[in-house]
XYZ file of C-alpha atoms in Angstrom:
558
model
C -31.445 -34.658 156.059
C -30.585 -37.709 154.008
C -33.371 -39.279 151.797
C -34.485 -40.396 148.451
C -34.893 -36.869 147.913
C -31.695 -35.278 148.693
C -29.596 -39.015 147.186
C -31.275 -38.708 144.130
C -28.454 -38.868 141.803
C -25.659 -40.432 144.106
C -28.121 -42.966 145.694
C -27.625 -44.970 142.048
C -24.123 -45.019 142.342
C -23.412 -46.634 146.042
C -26.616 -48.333 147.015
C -27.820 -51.895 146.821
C -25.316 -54.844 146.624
C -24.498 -54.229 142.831
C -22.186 -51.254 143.683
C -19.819 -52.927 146.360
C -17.379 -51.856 143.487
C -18.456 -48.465 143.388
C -18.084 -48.639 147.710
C -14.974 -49.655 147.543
C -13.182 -47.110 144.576
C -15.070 -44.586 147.331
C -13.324 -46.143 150.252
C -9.858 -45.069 149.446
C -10.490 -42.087 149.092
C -12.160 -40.953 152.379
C -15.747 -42.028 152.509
C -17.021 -44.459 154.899
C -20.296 -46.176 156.020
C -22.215 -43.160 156.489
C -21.148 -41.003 153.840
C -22.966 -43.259 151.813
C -25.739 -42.133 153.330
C -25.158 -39.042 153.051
C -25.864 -36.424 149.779
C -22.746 -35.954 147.933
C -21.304 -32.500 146.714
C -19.069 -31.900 144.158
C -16.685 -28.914 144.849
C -15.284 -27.643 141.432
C -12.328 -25.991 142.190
C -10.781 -23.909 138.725
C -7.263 -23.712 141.122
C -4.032 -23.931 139.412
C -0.709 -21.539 139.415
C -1.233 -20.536 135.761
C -2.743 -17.162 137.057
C -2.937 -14.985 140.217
C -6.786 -14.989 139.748
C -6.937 -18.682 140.679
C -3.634 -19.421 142.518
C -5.485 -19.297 145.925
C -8.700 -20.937 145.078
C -8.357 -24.450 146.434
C -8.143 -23.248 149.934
C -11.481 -21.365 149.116
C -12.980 -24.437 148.082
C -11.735 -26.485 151.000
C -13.400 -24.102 153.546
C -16.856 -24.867 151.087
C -15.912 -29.165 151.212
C -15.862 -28.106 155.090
C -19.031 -26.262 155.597
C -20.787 -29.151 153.530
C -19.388 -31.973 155.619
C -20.706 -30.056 158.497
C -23.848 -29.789 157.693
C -24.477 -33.332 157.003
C -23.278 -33.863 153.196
C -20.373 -35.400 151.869
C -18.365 -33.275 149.874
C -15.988 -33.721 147.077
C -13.622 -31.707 145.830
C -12.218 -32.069 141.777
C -10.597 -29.942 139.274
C -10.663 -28.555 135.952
C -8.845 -26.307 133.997
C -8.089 -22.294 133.737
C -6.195 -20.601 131.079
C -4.632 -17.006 131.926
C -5.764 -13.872 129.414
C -3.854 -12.243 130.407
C -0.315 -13.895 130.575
C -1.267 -15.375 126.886
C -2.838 -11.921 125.691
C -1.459 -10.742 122.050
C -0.480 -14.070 121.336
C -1.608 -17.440 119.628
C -2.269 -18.805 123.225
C -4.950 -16.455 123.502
C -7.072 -18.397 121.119
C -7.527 -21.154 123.433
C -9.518 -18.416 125.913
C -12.971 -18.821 124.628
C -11.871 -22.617 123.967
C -11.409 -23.039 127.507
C -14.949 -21.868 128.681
C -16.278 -24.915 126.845
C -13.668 -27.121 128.303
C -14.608 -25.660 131.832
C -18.147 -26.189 131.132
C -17.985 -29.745 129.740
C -15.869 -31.173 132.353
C -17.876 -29.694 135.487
C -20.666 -31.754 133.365
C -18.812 -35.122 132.933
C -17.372 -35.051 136.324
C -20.726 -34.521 137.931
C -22.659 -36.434 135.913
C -20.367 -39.462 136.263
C -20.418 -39.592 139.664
C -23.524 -38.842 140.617
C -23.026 -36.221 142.777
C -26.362 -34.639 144.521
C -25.204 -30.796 144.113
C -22.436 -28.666 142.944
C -20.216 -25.794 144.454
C -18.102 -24.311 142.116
C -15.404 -21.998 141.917
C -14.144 -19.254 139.507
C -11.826 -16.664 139.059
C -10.192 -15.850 135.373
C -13.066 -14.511 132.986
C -13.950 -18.018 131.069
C -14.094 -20.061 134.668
C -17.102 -18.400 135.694
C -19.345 -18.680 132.518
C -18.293 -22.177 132.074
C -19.159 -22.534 135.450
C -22.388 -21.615 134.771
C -23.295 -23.213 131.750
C -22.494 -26.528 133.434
C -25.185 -25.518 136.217
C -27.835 -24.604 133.664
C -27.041 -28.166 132.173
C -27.120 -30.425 135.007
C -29.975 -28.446 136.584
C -28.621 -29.707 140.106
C -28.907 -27.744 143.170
C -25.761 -25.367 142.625
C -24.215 -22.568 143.783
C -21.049 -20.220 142.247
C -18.328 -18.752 144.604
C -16.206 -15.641 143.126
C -12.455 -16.113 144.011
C -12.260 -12.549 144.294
C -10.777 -9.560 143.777
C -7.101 -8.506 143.953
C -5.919 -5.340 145.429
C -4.763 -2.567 144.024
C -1.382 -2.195 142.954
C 1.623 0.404 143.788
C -0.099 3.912 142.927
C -3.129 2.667 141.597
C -2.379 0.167 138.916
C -3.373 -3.047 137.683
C -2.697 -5.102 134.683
C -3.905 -2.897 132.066
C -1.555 -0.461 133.026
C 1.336 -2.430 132.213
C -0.287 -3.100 128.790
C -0.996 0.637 128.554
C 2.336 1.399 129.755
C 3.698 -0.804 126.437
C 1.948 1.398 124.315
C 3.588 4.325 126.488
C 7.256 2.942 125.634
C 6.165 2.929 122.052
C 5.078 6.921 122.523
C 8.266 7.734 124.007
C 6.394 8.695 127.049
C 7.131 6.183 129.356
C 10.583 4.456 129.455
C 12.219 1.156 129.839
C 13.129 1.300 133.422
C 9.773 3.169 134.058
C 7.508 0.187 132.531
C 9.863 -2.494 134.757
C 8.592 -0.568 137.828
C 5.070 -0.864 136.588
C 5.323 -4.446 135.388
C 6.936 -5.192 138.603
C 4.300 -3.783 141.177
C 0.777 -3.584 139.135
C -0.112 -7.383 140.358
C 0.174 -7.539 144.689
C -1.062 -11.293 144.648
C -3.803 -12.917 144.595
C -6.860 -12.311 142.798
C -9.054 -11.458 139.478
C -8.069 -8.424 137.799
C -8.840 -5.397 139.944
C -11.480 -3.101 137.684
C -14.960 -3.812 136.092
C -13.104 -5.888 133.470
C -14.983 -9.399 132.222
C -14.157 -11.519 136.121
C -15.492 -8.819 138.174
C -18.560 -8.044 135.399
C -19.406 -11.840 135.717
C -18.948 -11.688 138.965
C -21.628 -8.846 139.311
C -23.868 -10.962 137.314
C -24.056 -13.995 138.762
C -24.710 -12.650 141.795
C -27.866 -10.611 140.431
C -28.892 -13.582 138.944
C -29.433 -15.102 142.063
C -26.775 -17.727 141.787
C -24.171 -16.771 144.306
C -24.302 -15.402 147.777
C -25.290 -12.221 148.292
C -22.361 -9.859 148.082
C -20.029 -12.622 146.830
C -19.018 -10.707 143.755
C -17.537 -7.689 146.173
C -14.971 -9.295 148.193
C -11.272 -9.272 147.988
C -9.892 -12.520 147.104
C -7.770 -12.473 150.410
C -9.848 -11.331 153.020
C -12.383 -12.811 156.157
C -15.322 -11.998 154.397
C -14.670 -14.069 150.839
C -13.443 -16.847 153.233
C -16.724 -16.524 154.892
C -18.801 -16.623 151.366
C -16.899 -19.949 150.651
C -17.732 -21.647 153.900
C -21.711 -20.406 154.043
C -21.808 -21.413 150.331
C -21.662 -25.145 151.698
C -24.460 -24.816 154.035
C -26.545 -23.019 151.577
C -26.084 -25.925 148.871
C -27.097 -28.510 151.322
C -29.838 -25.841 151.850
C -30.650 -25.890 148.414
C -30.870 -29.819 147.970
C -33.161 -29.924 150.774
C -35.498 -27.610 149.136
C -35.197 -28.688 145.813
C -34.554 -25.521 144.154
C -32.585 -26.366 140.937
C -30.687 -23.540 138.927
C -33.300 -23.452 136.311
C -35.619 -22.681 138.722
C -33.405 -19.402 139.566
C -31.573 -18.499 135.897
C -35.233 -17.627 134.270
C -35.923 -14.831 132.120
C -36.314 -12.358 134.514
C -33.042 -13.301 136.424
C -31.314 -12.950 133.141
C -32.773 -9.629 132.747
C -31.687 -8.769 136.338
C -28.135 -9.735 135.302
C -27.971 -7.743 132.232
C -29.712 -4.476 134.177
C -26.610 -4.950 136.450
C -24.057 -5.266 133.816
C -25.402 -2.177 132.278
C -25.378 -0.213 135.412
C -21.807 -1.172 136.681
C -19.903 -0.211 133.041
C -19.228 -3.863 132.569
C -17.747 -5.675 129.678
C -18.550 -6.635 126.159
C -17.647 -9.889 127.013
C -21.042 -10.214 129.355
C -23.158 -10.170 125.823
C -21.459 -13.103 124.699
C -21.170 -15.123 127.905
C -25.463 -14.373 128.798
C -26.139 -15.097 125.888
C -23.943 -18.628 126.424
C -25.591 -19.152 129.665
C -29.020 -18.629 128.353
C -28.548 -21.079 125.836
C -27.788 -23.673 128.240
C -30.368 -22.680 130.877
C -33.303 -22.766 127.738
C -34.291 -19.277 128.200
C -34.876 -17.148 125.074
C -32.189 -14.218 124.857
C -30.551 -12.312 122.078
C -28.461 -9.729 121.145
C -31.944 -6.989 120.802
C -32.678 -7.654 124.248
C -29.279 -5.989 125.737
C -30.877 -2.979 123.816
C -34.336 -2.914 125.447
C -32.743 -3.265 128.356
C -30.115 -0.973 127.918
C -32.567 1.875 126.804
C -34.224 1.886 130.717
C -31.336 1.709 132.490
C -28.371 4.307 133.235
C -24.560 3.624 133.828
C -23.627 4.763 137.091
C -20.363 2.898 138.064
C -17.459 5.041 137.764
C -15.218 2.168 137.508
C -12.065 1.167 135.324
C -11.116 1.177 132.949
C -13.258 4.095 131.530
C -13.952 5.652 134.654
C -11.289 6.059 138.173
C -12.372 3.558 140.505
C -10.919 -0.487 140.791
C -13.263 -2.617 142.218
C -11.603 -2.925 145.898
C -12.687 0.675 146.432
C -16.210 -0.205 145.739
C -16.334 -2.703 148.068
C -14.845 -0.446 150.692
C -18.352 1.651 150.402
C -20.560 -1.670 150.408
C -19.778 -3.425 147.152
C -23.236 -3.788 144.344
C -25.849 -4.765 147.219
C -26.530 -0.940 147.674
C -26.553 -0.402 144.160
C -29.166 -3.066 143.674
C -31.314 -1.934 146.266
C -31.567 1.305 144.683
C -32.253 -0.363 141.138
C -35.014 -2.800 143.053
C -36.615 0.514 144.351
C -36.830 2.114 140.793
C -38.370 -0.600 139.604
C -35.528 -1.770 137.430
C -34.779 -5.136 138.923
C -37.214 -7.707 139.199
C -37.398 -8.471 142.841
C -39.719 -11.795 142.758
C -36.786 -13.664 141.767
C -35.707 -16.896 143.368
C -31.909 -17.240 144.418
C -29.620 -19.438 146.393
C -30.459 -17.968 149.737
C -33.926 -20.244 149.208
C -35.279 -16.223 149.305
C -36.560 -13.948 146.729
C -34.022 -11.189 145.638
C -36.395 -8.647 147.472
C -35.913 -10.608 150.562
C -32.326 -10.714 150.250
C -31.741 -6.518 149.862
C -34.708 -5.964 152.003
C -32.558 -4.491 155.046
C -29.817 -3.261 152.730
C -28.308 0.178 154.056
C -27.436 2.723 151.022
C -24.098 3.871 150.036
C -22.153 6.681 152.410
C -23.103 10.167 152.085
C -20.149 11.706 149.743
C -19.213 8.735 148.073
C -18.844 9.316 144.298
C -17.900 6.029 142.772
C -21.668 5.086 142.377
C -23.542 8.275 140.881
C -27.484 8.465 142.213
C -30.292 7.770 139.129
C -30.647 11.203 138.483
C -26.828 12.168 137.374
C -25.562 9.289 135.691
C -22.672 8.778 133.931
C -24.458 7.664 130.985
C -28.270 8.391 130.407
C -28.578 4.839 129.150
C -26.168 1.543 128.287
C -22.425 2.064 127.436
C -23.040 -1.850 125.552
C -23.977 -0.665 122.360
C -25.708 -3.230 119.452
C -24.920 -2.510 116.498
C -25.800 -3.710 112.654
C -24.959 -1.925 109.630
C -23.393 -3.634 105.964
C -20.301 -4.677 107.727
C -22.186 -6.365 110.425
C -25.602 -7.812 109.593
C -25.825 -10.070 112.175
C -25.306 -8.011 114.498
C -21.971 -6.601 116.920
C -21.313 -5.071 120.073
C -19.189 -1.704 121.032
C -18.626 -0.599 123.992
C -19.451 3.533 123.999
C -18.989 5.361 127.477
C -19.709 8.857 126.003
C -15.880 9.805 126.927
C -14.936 8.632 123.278
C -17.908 10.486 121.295
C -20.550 9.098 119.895
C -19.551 8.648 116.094
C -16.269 8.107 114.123
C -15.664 8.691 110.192
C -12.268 7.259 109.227
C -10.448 5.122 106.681
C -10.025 1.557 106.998
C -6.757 0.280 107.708
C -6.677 -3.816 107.077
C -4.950 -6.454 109.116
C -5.670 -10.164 108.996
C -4.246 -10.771 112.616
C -4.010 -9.376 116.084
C -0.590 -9.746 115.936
C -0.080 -7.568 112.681
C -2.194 -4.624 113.694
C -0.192 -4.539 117.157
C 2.731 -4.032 115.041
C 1.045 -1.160 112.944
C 0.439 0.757 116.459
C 3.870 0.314 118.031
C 5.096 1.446 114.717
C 3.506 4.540 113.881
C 1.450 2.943 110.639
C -1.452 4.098 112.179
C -2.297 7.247 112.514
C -5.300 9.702 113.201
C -8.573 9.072 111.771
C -7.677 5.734 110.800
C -10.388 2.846 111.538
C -8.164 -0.416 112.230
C -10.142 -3.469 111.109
C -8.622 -6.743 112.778
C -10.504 -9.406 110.435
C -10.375 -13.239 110.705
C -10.216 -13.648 114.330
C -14.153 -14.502 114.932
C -14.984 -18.262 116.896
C -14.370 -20.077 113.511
C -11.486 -17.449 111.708
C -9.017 -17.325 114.834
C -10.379 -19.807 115.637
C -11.262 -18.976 119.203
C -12.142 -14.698 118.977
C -8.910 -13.813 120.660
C -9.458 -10.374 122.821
C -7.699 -7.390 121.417
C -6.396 -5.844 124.917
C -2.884 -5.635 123.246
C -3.959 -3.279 120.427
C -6.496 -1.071 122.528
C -3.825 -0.824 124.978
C -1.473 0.109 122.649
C -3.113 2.865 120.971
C -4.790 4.600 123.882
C -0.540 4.200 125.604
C 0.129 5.826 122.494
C -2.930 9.029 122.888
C -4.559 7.843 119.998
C -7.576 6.883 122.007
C -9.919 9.295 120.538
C -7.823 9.955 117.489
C -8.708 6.270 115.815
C -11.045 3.586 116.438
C -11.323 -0.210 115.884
C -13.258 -2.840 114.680
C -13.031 -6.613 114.418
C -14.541 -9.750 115.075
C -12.540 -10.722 117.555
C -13.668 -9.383 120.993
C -12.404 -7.284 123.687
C -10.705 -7.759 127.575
C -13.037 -6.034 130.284
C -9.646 -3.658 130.658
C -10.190 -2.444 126.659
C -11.806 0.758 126.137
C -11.788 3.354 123.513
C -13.885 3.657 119.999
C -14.116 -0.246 119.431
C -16.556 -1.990 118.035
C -16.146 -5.967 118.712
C -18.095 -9.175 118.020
C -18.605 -8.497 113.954
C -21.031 -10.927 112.807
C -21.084 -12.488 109.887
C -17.203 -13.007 110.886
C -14.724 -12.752 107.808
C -13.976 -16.462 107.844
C -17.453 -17.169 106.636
C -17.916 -14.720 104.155
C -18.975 -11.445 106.131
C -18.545 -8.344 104.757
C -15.605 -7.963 106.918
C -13.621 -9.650 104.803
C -13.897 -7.440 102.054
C -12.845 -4.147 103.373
C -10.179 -2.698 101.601
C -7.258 0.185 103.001
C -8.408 3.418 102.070
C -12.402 2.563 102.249
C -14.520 4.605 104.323
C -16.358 3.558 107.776
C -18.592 5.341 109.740
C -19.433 3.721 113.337
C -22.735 5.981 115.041
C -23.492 4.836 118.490
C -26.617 6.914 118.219
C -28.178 5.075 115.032
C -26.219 2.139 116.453
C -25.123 1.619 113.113
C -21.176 0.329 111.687
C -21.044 0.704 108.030
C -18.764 0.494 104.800
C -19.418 3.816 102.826
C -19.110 2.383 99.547
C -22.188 1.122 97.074
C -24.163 -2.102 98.040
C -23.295 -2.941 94.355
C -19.459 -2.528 95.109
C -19.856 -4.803 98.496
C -21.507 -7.479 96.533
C -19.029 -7.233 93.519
C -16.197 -8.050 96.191
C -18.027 -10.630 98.242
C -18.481 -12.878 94.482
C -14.539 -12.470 94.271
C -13.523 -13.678 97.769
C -11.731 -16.683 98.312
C -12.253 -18.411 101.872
C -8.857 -19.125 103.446
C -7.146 -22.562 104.285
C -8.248 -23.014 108.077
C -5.199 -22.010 110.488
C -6.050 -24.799 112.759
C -6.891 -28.760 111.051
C -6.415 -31.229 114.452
C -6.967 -30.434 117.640
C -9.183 -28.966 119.833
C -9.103 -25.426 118.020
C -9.923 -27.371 114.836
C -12.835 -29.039 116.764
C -13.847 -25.384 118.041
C -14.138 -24.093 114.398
C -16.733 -26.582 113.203
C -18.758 -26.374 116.291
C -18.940 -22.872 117.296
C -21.414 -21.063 116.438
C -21.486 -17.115 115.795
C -21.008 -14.616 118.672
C -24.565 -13.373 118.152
C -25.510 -16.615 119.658
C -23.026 -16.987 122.056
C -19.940 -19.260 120.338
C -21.492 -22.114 121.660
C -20.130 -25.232 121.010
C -23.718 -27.871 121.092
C -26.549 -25.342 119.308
C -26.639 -28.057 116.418
């Protein structure tokens, strides 16, 4: 299959007598004369042993570098980085999380960009690898496809990570003891794979794949298993496929795939971390999307997952009854999915569910259209004087549907935490965790340690939370992430004082500050904007160049 066509980036960096130099670098490490004949593949592989989601991904991406070779590429396989959210969750390590999804991003750029290469595999398994992923696709717009590491299994009785960090808050309650949270810290994580319910990897996961940028089914495998091994090694035929063809990833992330990503989100309970990563993606991929649209969407179409960590289910046990290919078939019929989309397959989505069987007769982890769990989307936009530019919550139904409470101020993570675990807060409080937004933390830490805390503790429908920081896929409870203006810059955030009164109302999606307009303004003349916490370094670099989570913290908007 080798041409002009197909060598049209790598053909400038190893033809003609000029790059003998380039030849020879190649040489030593494995190509000969005909690979340079032959389109080149890079293989972005996001392996390291810094987490359990990744730890087993470079033998994924091998059996890709394989399939490639095979059919009549020349693949080559290079790293970049992965942080773990959960191993640095609750602490100042956790800033770098966001961070890294631009690190991810830019590197899969440089690296293919430098060398030329023709097309792009890449691998992800932690929660920023797969976005970063994917804005790198949407800005080299070269044939590309994304391979999910996977999912882990469950653990001893049912757990996963967020019941150890639920089990913390259970110490702290008296309700679970020392020895007792050893035994669940010690058996919650069987090896390898990403984190086991519909938190942010397996949401992503979901998406990508209803996007039309991974395999079909790729996002409902377990990490160890013949079937994800099989993804990985037809992901490397399909490339080559896709070079062949043309077809570039902005020819398959358009509008309407973005809309069949969010419709999929929606439908599977996934995370608020999906509104800030689409809206990342989008940006990259020059499609138009915004905070309103997860709205429209969400007003047509119905959460059926029952799926942690608001509902029972982990993610292996849905793809013991077929994985989301059922589920998408049944969205496709309703009309909710927009089945004239292009994907990797080089088919249509239509064409790729058309002989899709439906889920087992008694199965009740996916409910049917007419009983959902929720009537219409658990992602919740919300403005209101505390957040005029806009925030996300994430509202089930299980936690009500409004909350009147008094603010009680903390200007870290860390410091709220210690509010929980100490009895400060109590019922009918509203915990407001300010100055952790993309420029404030800087890097919007998640807040699993706090929402983890208080629902260990049974205050899960006793208080709620609000910050602009965001939330892990495992949070859940009355919280209300991604404040915008963030209290770094001057939002209204910043001004709340112990004592004052919030209301959050999911059904006039609506977070205020119950005190005069006059008495908001008064405080906002009298704040003072705090020395940065971060002045060299990549977090400092971070803060001037991210923009707000309403956009998607992107790093290159301006």
């Amino acid at each position: 299959m080798a041409n002009d066509k197909t060598r049209k980036y790598s053909s400038v960096v190893v033809d003609g007598i000029s790059r003998a130099p380039s030849r020879a670098m190649l040489r030593a490490v494995g190509f000969n004369d005909a690979d340079f004949k032959k389109p080149q593949v890079g293989i972005a592989s996001t392996w390291s042993m810094i987490t359990p989601c990744n730890m087993h991904i470079n033998k994924l991406a091998e059996e890709a570098a394989q399939s490639v070779n095979e059919a009549g590429g020349k693949s080559v396989i290079f790293n970049t980085i992965t942080v773990s959210d959960g191993i640095s969750m609750g602490t100042q390590g956790m800033r770098y999380s966001l961070v890294s999804r631009e690190v991810i991003a830019d590197s899969i750029e440089t690296v293919s960009s430098a060398q030329g290469f023709d097309g792009v595999v890449a691998f992800g398994g932690c929660d920023k690898n797969m976005p970063g992923c994917m804005i790198a696709f949407a800005r080299l717009n070269r044939p590309s496809i994304f391979v999910y590491g996977g999912t882990i299994k469950p653990g001893a009785e049912h757990r996963d990570i967020v019941s150890v960090f639920e089990a913390v808050g259970g110490v702290a309650a008296g309700n679970v003891s020392e020895a007792e949270l050893k035994i669940v810290e010690e058996t919650s994580i069987p090896g390898p794979g990403s984190c086991g319910g519909m938190y942010t990897a397996n949401t992503m996961a979901s998406a990508i794949e209803a996007m039309g940028m991974s395999l079909p089914n790729s996002s409902a495998q377990e990490a160890v298993s013949e079937d994800k091994k099989s993804d990985c090694f037809r992901a490397g035929t399909a490339v080559m496929n896709l070079i062949e063809k043309d077809i570039k990833p902005r020819d398959i992330m358009t509008r309407k795939a973005f809309e069949n990503a969010i419709t999929m989100i929606i439908a599977l309970g996934g995370s608020t971390n999906a509104v800030l990563h689409m809206l990342a993606i989008a940006h990259s991929a020059h499609v138009e999307l915004e905070l309103d649209d997860f709205t429209r969407i969400g007003a047509k179409v119905p959460m059926l997952a029952d799926l942690k960590p608001s509902g029972r289910y982990l993610m292996s046990e849905l793809i013991a009854i077929g994985g989301i290919m059922p589920l998408m078939k049944t969205l496709l019929d309703a009309g909710l999915l927009h089945g004239d989309c292009m994907t990797v397959t080089g088919k249509t989505m239509a064409e790729n569910l058309a002989e899709v069987k439906p889920y087992p007769a008694g199965q009740d982890i996916i409910r049917p259209l007419d009983n959902p769990i929720k009537k219409d989307s658990h992602l919740v936009i919300m403005y209101g004087n505390i957040a005029t530019g806009g925030s996300v919550a994430k509202i089930t139904g299980k936690e009500g549907l409004s909350f009147t409470g008094n603010a009680r101020v903390f200007d870290s993570e860390e410091a709220a935490l210690a509010a929980v675990l100490d009895d400060t807060v109590v019922k009918d409080d509203v915990i407001v965790i300010r100055y952790e937004g993309p420029v404030g933390g800087p890097g919007m830490r998640e807040m699993l340690s706090p929402t983890s805390a208080i629902m260990g503790k049974g205050l899960g429908k006793e208080v709620a939370l609000i910050t602009d920081g965001r939330f892990s896929g495992g949070s859940h409870g009355f919280v209300v992430g991604h404040i915008t203006p963030e209290a770094m810059i001057g939002g209204a955030i910043a001004i709340i004082e112990d004592g004052d009164s919030i209301t959050i109302d999911a059904e006039t999606r609506s977070v205020n500050l119950n005190i005069p307009q006059q008495e908001i303004d008064s405080r906002l003349a009298k704040w003072k904007k705090p020395a940065p916490k971060a002045t060299r370094g990549i977090l400092s670099k971070y803060a001037r160049l991210a923009v707000s989570a309403s956009e998607g913290a992107v790093t290159d908007k301006y």
